[in-house]
Amino acid sequence: MGTGVITRFAPSPTGTLHLGGARTALFNWLYARNHNGKFILRIEDTDRERSTQESVDEIIASLKWLGMDWDEGPYFQTERTELYTSKVDKLLAQGDAYRCYCTKEELDKRREEMTAAGQKQMYDRKCRNLTDGDVSRPHVVRLKTPITGSTKFTDTLRGVVETPNSELDDFIIRRSDGGVMYNFVVVIDDAEMGVTHVIRGDDHIANTPKQVNLYRALGYAPPSFTHVSMILGPDKKRLSKRHGAESVIEYRTTGYLPDAMINILARMGWGYGDQELFKRDELIKLFSLENLTLSPAVFDKEKLLWLNMQHIKGTPDDVLAAMLLPLVAERHPNAKESDLATLIPLLKERSKTLVEMAQGTDFYFLNNPKPDDSAKKFLGEKNRPALDGVVQLISATPDLGHENLNAQFKELAAKLSIPMKDVAQPVRAALTGRTVSPGVFEMIAILGRDESVRRLNAAIANIKA
Ligand code: GLU
C-alpha cells in the first residue's frame, strides 16, 4: 500500500493555468505517484473578487488533459469557512492571535512616520496587548509572531532557511470583512488534509516563515517544504506571452500531446542525467526531489516541438487517432476514425504537431483541391509533359508500391531530362493543391489509381483551359 506521502496542488483560480502552475502540479503529482501516495486538488478561492468559475474550469480541464488525476478534491476553500472560523477562535482563546482595531487611515499615517524615521514598514503591534476586545467594532485578527529569536524551516533544495523574527510582523489572518488570508488557511488545509510534502514555486519562500509560526500556534507539525525555481524564457526573463502560449491548454489547441507537455514541464527544473525524452511511466518511476535543480529553468519552444515529434512517433496509432479525430473533423466534418487508420502511418513519422498531422490529411478528403498560390507555380504549361507522363505510368503499372513508383518516376524524369523533383512537385500540386504534403508515392497508393488519375487529369485540363 501507500507510503503515506500526500501532496497537493493548490491553485488560486484567478487566471489562466500557465506553464509554471502546471509544472508545480506535475511535480506534486509525480512525487505522489512515485511514492504510491495521494495527490489532492484544492482550489484556493478565498479571494472572491479575483476568483472565477472560468478559471476553475480551465484548471480542471488542463489537469485532465495532461492526465494528472487527483485522489481527493477538488476542495474549495470557500466551502470550509466553519473550519477556519473555529481556528481563528482557537488562536484568540489561547492568546496567540488578537483583534486589531487600527483603521486604514491610522495605519497609513504610522507607516509614513516609520518611513520618515527610516524604519522598516511593518505593523507596530499597537493592539497586541489590548484587553478590551470590543468585538462589535470593525477589526482584523492578527497572529502574535514571536518578537525575538528566529523562525526556521528546512527546504529540500536550500537546507535550513532562517528568518530573524524582527523581520516578521503580526500579519493579518482574518480581514475586517471576515475574509480569511492565504497564509492562514493554507496551513489549516495542508495540516487537516494530512499533506506531508509541500512542493511549490519559490515565490512562496517568504511566506513560509509566517506559515511555520502558524503551524506552531495551531499545534500542527509542519510538512516538508520544497520550493522550485521559476521558469524563464530563453532570454532569461520571466516567462511571459512573448515566449509562447502562456496557458497550458492552448498547447492542446495547437497540437501538442499531453505526454510531450509533461515531458517538457518535468525537464524544467528536474533532470535525470542528459536524458531529454521521457515517457510518462518513466517520469513516475524516476522522479525525485533530490534531482530538482536550484537554478532557474528555461522554457525552450524548439525543444518542446522536438519532444512532441518524438512522442507522436512513439504513440500507438489508435491512441493518436482518438486525439487527432477532433482536429481533422474541424477541417473535414465527415472524417471517421477508420479513415485515420489509413492515414496515420503515413503522417506520424513526419509531423511535429497534431495540427500538422490534421493538415496532412487534407489530400485525402479534398477531392477537388483548389491549388493555392505556391501550388499554381507547379501547374503551368511547362509541367504538362511530366503530368501526362505520370498519368500514363499510373494507368499502366499494376504496382502502386513505393519502390516501383519511385523507379518509374525516375525513368520518366530521365526521359524528359528533368530532375525528379520537377516530376514530383507538379504531381503533388495536382493531387493536393499544395506544395507541402505527405510523400507523393504514399498518397498515390492511398488514393488509388482511379482517383489519382482523375485528379491529375483535372489539373491537366485546367492547364489547357
Ligand atoms: N494558492 C497559492 C498559489 O496559487 C498556493 C501556494 C501554495 O502552494 O501554498 O500560489
Short mmCIF file of C-alpha atoms and ligand atoms in Angstrom, two decimals:
data_model
loop_
_atom_site.label_atom_id
_atom_site.label_comp_id
_atom_site.label_asym_id
_atom_site.label_seq_id
_atom_site.Cartn_x
_atom_site.Cartn_y
_atom_site.Cartn_z
CA MET A 1 0.00 0.00 0.00
CA GLY A 2 0.90 3.65 0.04
CA THR A 3 3.85 5.15 1.83
CA GLY A 4 1.80 7.86 3.46
CA VAL A 5 3.03 10.57 1.11
CA ILE A 6 0.35 13.18 0.48
CA THR A 7 0.90 16.10 -1.88
CA ARG A 8 -1.43 18.71 -3.24
CA PHE A 9 -1.86 21.24 -5.99
CA ALA A 10 -3.46 24.36 -4.59
CA PRO A 11 -4.07 26.88 -7.37
CA SER A 12 -5.79 30.21 -6.91
CA PRO A 13 -8.39 30.39 -9.70
CA THR A 14 -7.62 33.96 -10.60
CA GLY A 15 -6.44 33.48 -14.17
CA THR A 16 -5.18 31.05 -16.68
CA LEU A 17 -3.17 27.94 -15.70
CA HIS A 18 0.25 28.77 -17.08
CA LEU A 19 3.31 26.59 -17.55
CA GLY A 20 4.68 27.35 -14.08
CA GLY A 21 1.46 26.31 -12.38
CA ALA A 22 1.18 23.17 -14.45
CA ARG A 23 4.76 22.27 -13.58
CA THR A 24 4.04 22.69 -9.87
CA ALA A 25 1.06 20.40 -10.26
CA LEU A 26 3.21 17.91 -12.16
CA PHE A 27 5.97 17.74 -9.55
CA ASN A 28 3.40 17.13 -6.82
CA TRP A 29 1.59 14.54 -8.91
CA LEU A 30 4.81 12.74 -9.86
CA TYR A 31 6.03 12.71 -6.29
CA ALA A 32 2.76 11.22 -5.06
CA ARG A 33 2.63 8.63 -7.84
CA ASN A 34 6.30 7.74 -7.37
CA HIS A 35 5.59 7.02 -3.71
CA ASN A 36 2.29 5.35 -4.32
CA GLY A 37 0.84 8.19 -2.26
CA LYS A 38 -2.07 10.57 -2.60
CA PHE A 39 -2.44 13.71 -4.71
CA ILE A 40 -5.03 16.29 -3.69
CA LEU A 41 -6.53 19.13 -5.71
CA ARG A 42 -7.53 22.15 -3.69
CA ILE A 43 -8.90 25.33 -5.20
CA GLU A 44 -7.76 28.34 -3.16
CA ASP A 45 -10.61 30.67 -3.92
CA THR A 46 -10.65 32.82 -0.78
CA ASP A 47 -10.04 35.91 -2.90
CA ARG A 48 -13.63 36.10 -4.05
CA GLU A 49 -13.17 39.17 -6.17
CA ARG A 50 -10.42 37.73 -8.31
CA SER A 51 -11.54 34.09 -8.39
CA THR A 52 -13.65 32.98 -11.35
CA GLN A 53 -15.51 29.83 -12.32
CA GLU A 54 -13.93 30.11 -15.75
CA SER A 55 -10.52 29.79 -14.21
CA VAL A 56 -11.58 26.80 -12.08
CA ASP A 57 -12.90 25.11 -15.22
CA GLU A 58 -9.70 25.79 -17.10
CA ILE A 59 -7.51 24.43 -14.32
CA ILE A 60 -9.55 21.24 -14.16
CA ALA A 61 -9.65 20.83 -17.93
CA SER A 62 -5.88 21.35 -18.12
CA LEU A 63 -5.09 18.79 -15.43
CA LYS A 64 -7.41 16.29 -17.07
CA TRP A 65 -5.85 16.86 -20.45
CA LEU A 66 -2.37 16.40 -19.01
CA GLY A 67 -3.51 13.20 -17.34
CA MET A 68 -2.79 14.31 -13.78
CA ASP A 69 -5.52 12.57 -11.87
CA TRP A 70 -6.22 13.52 -8.28
CA ASP A 71 -7.28 11.21 -5.48
CA GLU A 72 -9.16 13.79 -3.43
CA GLY A 73 -10.92 17.02 -4.23
CA PRO A 74 -11.38 19.39 -5.76
CA TYR A 75 -11.80 21.05 -2.39
CA PHE A 76 -12.86 24.68 -2.38
CA GLN A 77 -11.70 26.91 0.43
CA THR A 78 -14.87 28.99 0.23
CA GLU A 79 -16.70 25.86 1.41
CA ARG A 80 -14.55 25.48 4.51
CA THR A 81 -15.35 28.70 6.35
CA GLU A 82 -16.55 26.97 9.51
CA LEU A 83 -13.28 25.19 9.96
CA TYR A 84 -11.33 28.42 9.53
CA THR A 85 -13.58 30.29 11.97
CA SER A 86 -13.02 27.62 14.60
CA LYS A 87 -9.27 28.03 14.17
CA VAL A 88 -9.45 31.81 14.49
CA ASP A 89 -11.41 31.32 17.71
CA LYS A 90 -8.86 28.81 18.96
CA LEU A 91 -5.93 31.17 18.35
CA LEU A 92 -7.79 34.06 20.01
CA ALA A 93 -8.72 31.91 23.00
CA GLN A 94 -5.19 30.69 23.56
CA GLY A 95 -3.77 34.19 23.20
CA ASP A 96 -1.82 33.51 20.01
CA ALA A 97 -3.92 35.95 17.99
CA TYR A 98 -5.56 39.25 18.74
CA ARG A 99 -8.11 41.67 17.40
CA CYS A 100 -6.67 44.79 15.89
CA TYR A 101 -8.85 47.88 15.60
CA CYS A 102 -6.41 50.15 13.82
CA THR A 103 -8.08 51.82 10.87
CA LYS A 104 -6.55 52.09 7.45
CA GLU A 105 -6.02 55.82 7.92
CA GLU A 106 -4.18 55.27 11.19
CA LEU A 107 -2.02 52.59 9.66
CA ASP A 108 -1.19 54.73 6.63
CA LYS A 109 -0.20 57.61 8.84
CA ARG A 110 2.05 55.49 11.05
CA ARG A 111 3.62 53.88 8.03
CA GLU A 112 4.54 57.30 6.71
CA GLU A 113 6.08 58.15 10.05
CA MET A 114 8.08 54.93 10.01
CA THR A 115 9.35 55.70 6.54
CA ALA A 116 10.31 59.20 7.59
CA ALA A 117 12.19 57.76 10.57
CA GLY A 118 13.97 55.34 8.27
CA GLN A 119 12.31 52.31 9.88
CA LYS A 120 11.12 49.15 8.18
CA GLN A 121 7.43 49.37 7.35
CA MET A 122 5.54 46.84 9.39
CA TYR A 123 2.61 46.74 11.75
CA ASP A 124 3.74 48.29 15.04
CA ARG A 125 1.73 45.85 17.18
CA LYS A 126 -0.30 48.63 18.77
CA CYS A 127 -3.25 46.34 19.53
CA ARG A 128 -1.16 43.32 20.54
CA ASN A 129 -1.78 43.78 24.24
CA LEU A 130 -5.26 45.25 24.19
CA THR A 131 -7.58 43.59 26.62
CA ASP A 132 -10.86 45.34 25.78
CA GLY A 133 -11.80 43.27 22.75
CA ASP A 134 -14.98 45.11 21.74
CA VAL A 135 -15.84 42.64 19.01
CA SER A 136 -18.67 44.78 17.65
CA ARG A 137 -16.16 47.30 16.34
CA PRO A 138 -14.62 46.60 12.94
CA HIS A 139 -11.38 44.71 13.40
CA VAL A 140 -8.95 42.34 11.79
CA VAL A 141 -7.36 39.37 13.53
CA ARG A 142 -3.57 39.18 13.65
CA LEU A 143 -1.20 36.39 14.61
CA LYS A 144 1.15 37.08 17.50
CA THR A 145 4.53 36.44 15.93
CA PRO A 146 7.45 35.92 18.32
CA ILE A 147 9.42 39.17 18.73
CA THR A 148 12.86 37.79 19.49
CA GLY A 149 14.76 34.84 18.07
CA SER A 150 14.25 33.47 14.57
CA THR A 151 11.96 31.22 12.59
CA LYS A 152 13.47 28.30 10.74
CA PHE A 153 12.40 25.71 8.28
CA THR A 154 14.24 23.23 6.12
CA ASP A 155 13.81 23.47 2.39
CA THR A 156 14.68 20.31 0.48
CA LEU A 157 16.81 22.22 -2.00
CA ARG A 158 18.16 25.04 0.15
CA GLY A 159 18.68 23.47 3.53
CA VAL A 160 17.83 25.48 6.63
CA VAL A 161 16.21 28.83 5.90
CA GLU A 162 16.31 31.11 8.92
CA THR A 163 14.49 34.42 9.27
CA PRO A 164 15.03 36.78 12.21
CA ASN A 165 11.67 37.35 13.87
CA SER A 166 12.40 41.07 13.86
CA GLU A 167 11.61 40.88 10.14
CA LEU A 168 8.23 39.25 10.62
CA ASP A 169 5.25 41.26 11.73
CA ASP A 170 1.93 40.30 13.26
CA PHE A 171 0.26 39.60 9.95
CA ILE A 172 -3.47 39.54 9.36
CA ILE A 173 -5.17 36.14 9.33
CA ARG A 174 -8.73 37.43 9.00
CA ARG A 175 -9.78 40.70 7.43
CA SER A 176 -12.41 43.04 8.85
CA ASP A 177 -14.96 41.76 6.32
CA GLY A 178 -14.46 38.23 7.67
CA GLY A 179 -12.37 37.09 4.71
CA VAL A 180 -9.53 34.76 5.66
CA MET A 181 -5.99 35.11 4.36
CA TYR A 182 -3.96 32.71 2.25
CA ASN A 183 -1.13 32.17 4.75
CA PHE A 184 -3.63 31.17 7.42
CA VAL A 185 -5.93 28.83 5.52
CA VAL A 186 -3.16 27.15 3.57
CA VAL A 187 -1.70 25.94 6.86
CA ILE A 188 -5.02 24.70 8.20
CA ASP A 189 -5.83 22.88 4.97
CA ASP A 190 -2.42 21.34 4.49
CA ALA A 191 -2.42 20.12 8.08
CA GLU A 192 -6.03 18.92 8.15
CA MET A 193 -5.64 17.17 4.79
CA GLY A 194 -2.53 15.43 6.04
CA VAL A 195 -0.24 16.93 3.40
CA THR A 196 3.27 15.60 4.03
CA HIS A 197 5.13 17.39 1.23
CA VAL A 198 4.54 20.93 0.04
CA ILE A 199 6.13 21.49 -3.36
CA ARG A 200 5.55 24.94 -4.83
CA GLY A 201 7.13 27.92 -6.55
CA ASP A 202 9.94 29.81 -4.86
CA ASP A 203 7.77 32.94 -4.81
CA HIS A 204 6.34 31.39 -1.64
CA ILE A 205 9.62 31.19 0.27
CA ALA A 206 8.90 34.48 2.00
CA ASN A 207 5.52 33.17 3.14
CA THR A 208 6.90 30.02 4.68
CA PRO A 209 8.20 31.52 7.98
CA LYS A 210 4.76 33.01 8.57
CA GLN A 211 3.22 29.64 7.91
CA VAL A 212 5.72 27.91 10.18
CA ASN A 213 4.64 30.22 13.01
CA LEU A 214 1.03 29.28 12.32
CA TYR A 215 1.83 25.56 12.38
CA ARG A 216 3.35 26.10 15.80
CA ALA A 217 0.47 28.19 17.14
CA LEU A 218 -2.14 25.76 15.83
CA GLY A 219 -0.29 22.76 17.24
CA TYR A 220 0.38 21.12 13.88
CA ALA A 221 3.63 19.55 12.71
CA PRO A 222 4.93 21.34 9.59
CA PRO A 223 5.30 19.34 6.37
CA SER A 224 8.46 19.06 4.29
CA PHE A 225 8.90 22.14 2.08
CA THR A 226 10.36 22.23 -1.42
CA HIS A 227 10.44 25.48 -3.36
CA VAL A 228 11.18 25.12 -7.03
CA SER A 229 12.90 27.79 -9.06
CA MET A 230 10.96 29.80 -11.55
CA ILE A 231 10.74 29.28 -15.29
CA LEU A 232 12.44 31.78 -17.58
CA GLY A 233 12.26 32.40 -21.29
CA PRO A 234 15.33 31.78 -23.48
CA ASP A 235 16.21 35.47 -22.94
CA LYS A 236 16.46 34.73 -19.19
CA LYS A 237 13.49 36.97 -18.47
CA ARG A 238 10.44 35.80 -16.57
CA LEU A 239 8.29 33.59 -18.78
CA SER A 240 5.53 35.55 -20.49
CA LYS A 241 3.41 35.71 -23.61
CA ARG A 242 6.25 36.68 -25.89
CA HIS A 243 7.88 33.28 -25.22
CA GLY A 244 4.90 31.32 -26.49
CA ALA A 245 1.48 30.46 -25.19
CA GLU A 246 1.06 31.13 -21.50
CA SER A 247 -1.84 28.85 -20.77
CA VAL A 248 -1.14 25.13 -20.96
CA ILE A 249 -4.49 24.37 -22.52
CA GLU A 250 -3.54 26.41 -25.58
CA TYR A 251 -0.96 23.77 -26.34
CA ARG A 252 -3.76 21.28 -26.83
CA THR A 253 -5.34 23.54 -29.45
CA THR A 254 -2.04 23.93 -31.26
CA GLY A 255 -1.49 20.19 -31.50
CA TYR A 256 0.76 19.12 -28.65
CA LEU A 257 0.45 15.75 -26.96
CA PRO A 258 -0.13 15.71 -23.22
CA ASP A 259 2.86 13.40 -22.85
CA ALA A 260 5.12 15.88 -24.65
CA MET A 261 3.85 18.66 -22.42
CA ILE A 262 4.53 16.62 -19.31
CA ASN A 263 7.95 15.78 -20.64
CA ILE A 264 8.95 19.41 -21.17
CA LEU A 265 7.42 20.53 -17.88
CA ALA A 266 9.35 17.86 -15.99
CA ARG A 267 12.58 18.88 -17.70
CA MET A 268 12.22 22.42 -16.48
CA GLY A 269 13.85 22.22 -13.09
CA TRP A 270 14.26 18.47 -12.89
CA GLY A 271 16.65 16.16 -14.68
CA TYR A 272 17.97 12.66 -14.92
CA GLY A 273 21.44 12.74 -16.43
CA ASP A 274 21.36 14.01 -20.01
CA GLN A 275 18.12 12.30 -20.87
CA GLU A 276 15.59 14.54 -22.63
CA LEU A 277 12.88 12.16 -23.78
CA PHE A 278 10.79 10.60 -21.04
CA LYS A 279 7.65 8.54 -21.21
CA ARG A 280 5.05 9.19 -18.55
CA ASP A 281 5.77 5.93 -16.73
CA GLU A 282 9.46 6.69 -16.71
CA LEU A 283 8.87 10.08 -15.13
CA ILE A 284 6.82 8.47 -12.40
CA LYS A 285 9.49 5.88 -11.81
CA LEU A 286 12.47 8.25 -11.84
CA PHE A 287 11.10 11.40 -10.23
CA SER A 288 12.74 12.50 -7.01
CA LEU A 289 13.06 15.78 -5.15
CA GLU A 290 16.83 15.35 -4.96
CA ASN A 291 17.11 15.77 -8.72
CA LEU A 292 15.35 19.12 -8.76
CA THR A 293 17.66 21.97 -9.64
CA LEU A 294 18.01 25.22 -7.81
CA SER A 295 18.90 27.34 -10.81
CA PRO A 296 16.04 28.82 -12.83
CA ALA A 297 14.64 26.62 -15.58
CA VAL A 298 14.43 27.80 -19.16
CA PHE A 299 11.48 27.14 -21.45
CA ASP A 300 12.67 26.08 -24.88
CA LYS A 301 9.93 26.06 -27.52
CA GLU A 302 12.13 24.29 -30.05
CA LYS A 303 12.79 21.51 -27.61
CA LEU A 304 9.07 21.16 -26.97
CA LEU A 305 8.47 20.84 -30.71
CA TRP A 306 11.16 18.17 -30.96
CA LEU A 307 9.77 16.30 -27.98
CA ASN A 308 6.29 16.48 -29.47
CA MET A 309 7.54 14.89 -32.67
CA GLN A 310 9.22 12.10 -30.70
CA HIS A 311 6.09 11.46 -28.66
CA ILE A 312 3.94 11.41 -31.80
CA LYS A 313 6.24 8.76 -33.27
CA GLY A 314 6.09 6.74 -30.07
CA THR A 315 2.32 6.82 -29.62
CA PRO A 316 0.24 3.84 -30.81
CA ASP A 317 -1.84 4.63 -33.91
CA ASP A 318 -5.19 4.11 -32.24
CA VAL A 319 -4.32 6.50 -29.42
CA LEU A 320 -3.18 9.08 -31.95
CA ALA A 321 -6.36 8.57 -33.98
CA ALA A 322 -8.52 9.40 -30.97
CA MET A 323 -6.60 12.61 -30.32
CA LEU A 324 -6.41 13.54 -33.99
CA LEU A 325 -10.03 12.99 -34.95
CA PRO A 326 -11.44 16.21 -33.42
CA LEU A 327 -8.77 18.26 -35.21
CA VAL A 328 -9.43 16.52 -38.52
CA ALA A 329 -13.18 16.79 -38.05
CA GLU A 330 -12.82 20.57 -37.76
CA ARG A 331 -11.43 20.59 -41.28
CA HIS A 332 -13.43 17.67 -42.70
CA PRO A 333 -16.68 17.10 -40.83
CA ASN A 334 -17.25 13.67 -42.37
CA ALA A 335 -13.94 12.24 -41.25
CA LYS A 336 -14.12 8.94 -39.38
CA GLU A 337 -11.62 7.15 -37.20
CA SER A 338 -11.32 4.40 -39.85
CA ASP A 339 -10.05 7.00 -42.35
CA LEU A 340 -7.37 7.95 -39.87
CA ALA A 341 -6.21 4.35 -39.50
CA THR A 342 -5.10 4.53 -43.16
CA LEU A 343 -3.56 7.97 -42.87
CA ILE A 344 -1.72 7.90 -39.57
CA PRO A 345 1.11 5.56 -40.59
CA LEU A 346 1.80 7.98 -43.43
CA LEU A 347 1.86 11.06 -41.20
CA LYS A 348 3.20 10.09 -37.82
CA GLU A 349 6.85 9.89 -38.81
CA ARG A 350 6.96 13.39 -40.23
CA SER A 351 4.63 15.57 -38.18
CA LYS A 352 5.72 17.89 -35.42
CA THR A 353 2.23 18.58 -34.13
CA LEU A 354 -1.25 17.08 -34.36
CA VAL A 355 -2.34 20.19 -36.24
CA GLU A 356 0.31 19.47 -38.83
CA MET A 357 -0.96 15.89 -38.99
CA ALA A 358 -4.52 17.12 -39.45
CA GLN A 359 -3.36 19.36 -42.29
CA GLY A 360 -1.60 16.35 -43.77
CA THR A 361 -4.93 14.54 -44.13
CA ASP A 362 -6.37 17.25 -46.40
CA PHE A 363 -5.34 15.46 -49.60
CA TYR A 364 -7.48 12.50 -48.62
CA PHE A 365 -10.67 14.45 -48.06
CA LEU A 366 -10.44 17.19 -50.68
CA ASN A 367 -11.45 15.55 -53.95
CA ASN A 368 -11.12 18.69 -55.99
CA PRO A 369 -8.28 20.55 -54.38
CA LYS A 370 -8.03 24.17 -55.42
CA PRO A 371 -4.34 24.95 -55.87
CA ASP A 372 -3.00 27.64 -53.57
CA ASP A 373 -0.67 30.31 -54.92
CA SER A 374 2.53 28.34 -54.46
CA ALA A 375 0.99 25.18 -55.95
CA LYS A 376 -0.09 27.14 -59.03
CA LYS A 377 3.57 27.69 -59.88
CA PHE A 378 3.89 23.95 -60.49
CA LEU A 379 0.79 23.71 -62.64
CA GLY A 380 1.82 25.57 -65.78
CA GLU A 381 2.22 24.61 -69.39
CA LYS A 382 5.83 23.55 -68.81
CA ASN A 383 4.71 20.96 -66.27
CA ARG A 384 2.31 19.23 -68.60
CA PRO A 385 4.70 16.63 -70.04
CA ALA A 386 5.50 15.45 -66.51
CA LEU A 387 1.86 15.26 -65.52
CA ASP A 388 0.92 13.48 -68.75
CA GLY A 389 3.73 11.03 -68.21
CA VAL A 390 2.62 10.26 -64.67
CA VAL A 391 -0.98 9.71 -65.79
CA GLN A 392 0.28 7.19 -68.31
CA LEU A 393 2.55 5.38 -65.93
CA ILE A 394 -0.02 5.15 -63.14
CA SER A 395 -2.62 3.87 -65.59
CA ALA A 396 -0.28 1.24 -66.92
CA THR A 397 1.52 -0.08 -63.89
CA PRO A 398 -0.09 -2.82 -61.83
CA ASP A 399 2.02 -1.99 -58.78
CA LEU A 400 1.48 1.22 -56.81
CA GLY A 401 4.11 0.32 -54.22
CA HIS A 402 6.74 2.87 -53.23
CA GLU A 403 9.66 1.10 -54.85
CA ASN A 404 8.03 0.63 -58.21
CA LEU A 405 6.64 4.17 -58.37
CA ASN A 406 10.00 5.55 -57.40
CA ALA A 407 11.69 3.64 -60.21
CA GLN A 408 9.09 4.67 -62.75
CA PHE A 409 9.16 8.33 -61.76
CA LYS A 410 12.94 8.25 -62.14
CA GLU A 411 12.67 6.75 -65.57
CA LEU A 412 10.17 9.39 -66.61
CA ALA A 413 12.37 12.18 -65.27
CA ALA A 414 15.31 10.80 -67.24
CA LYS A 415 13.21 10.55 -70.39
CA LEU A 416 12.11 14.18 -70.02
CA SER A 417 15.63 15.24 -69.00
CA ILE A 418 14.37 16.99 -65.87
CA PRO A 419 15.20 16.43 -62.23
CA MET A 420 12.99 14.07 -60.24
CA LYS A 421 11.57 16.94 -58.18
CA ASP A 422 10.19 18.53 -61.35
CA VAL A 423 8.08 15.44 -61.74
CA ALA A 424 7.12 15.05 -58.10
CA GLN A 425 6.23 18.67 -57.28
CA PRO A 426 3.65 19.14 -60.09
CA VAL A 427 2.13 15.80 -59.15
CA ARG A 428 1.95 16.89 -55.51
CA ALA A 429 0.36 20.18 -56.55
CA ALA A 430 -2.17 18.37 -58.73
CA LEU A 431 -3.09 15.79 -56.08
CA THR A 432 -3.30 18.16 -53.11
CA GLY A 433 -3.37 21.77 -54.31
CA ARG A 434 -0.40 22.38 -52.02
CA THR A 435 3.37 22.29 -52.13
CA VAL A 436 3.71 20.59 -48.75
CA SER A 437 2.12 17.22 -48.18
CA PRO A 438 2.88 13.62 -47.31
CA GLY A 439 5.01 11.63 -49.75
CA VAL A 440 3.73 11.59 -53.32
CA PHE A 441 4.03 7.82 -53.74
CA GLU A 442 2.27 7.15 -50.46
CA MET A 443 -0.57 9.46 -51.45
CA ILE A 444 -0.99 7.75 -54.78
CA ALA A 445 -1.16 4.38 -53.04
CA ILE A 446 -3.80 5.61 -50.61
CA LEU A 447 -5.89 7.49 -53.17
CA GLY A 448 -5.70 4.59 -55.59
CA ARG A 449 -5.21 4.54 -59.33
CA ASP A 450 -8.56 5.96 -60.43
CA GLU A 451 -8.70 8.85 -58.01
CA SER A 452 -5.06 9.78 -58.63
CA VAL A 453 -5.55 9.76 -62.39
CA ARG A 454 -8.78 11.73 -62.06
CA ARG A 455 -7.06 14.50 -60.07
CA LEU A 456 -4.07 14.59 -62.41
CA ASN A 457 -6.34 14.84 -65.43
CA ALA A 458 -8.34 17.61 -63.78
CA ALA A 459 -5.12 19.56 -63.26
CA ILE A 460 -4.07 18.96 -66.87
CA ALA A 461 -7.48 20.11 -68.12
CA ASN A 462 -7.05 23.26 -66.05
CA ILE A 463 -3.71 23.98 -67.61
CA LYS A 464 -5.17 23.56 -71.08
CA ALA A 465 -8.02 25.88 -70.20
N1 GLU B 1 -2.84 29.37 -3.92
C1 GLU B 1 -1.43 29.51 -3.86
C2 GLU B 1 -0.91 29.86 -5.24
O1 GLU B 1 -1.60 29.60 -6.22
C3 GLU B 1 -0.83 28.21 -3.39
C4 GLU B 1 0.52 28.34 -2.85
C5 GLU B 1 0.93 27.08 -2.14
O2 GLU B 1 1.13 26.08 -2.82
O3 GLU B 1 0.97 27.10 -0.93
O4 GLU B 1 0.13 30.44 -5.38
#
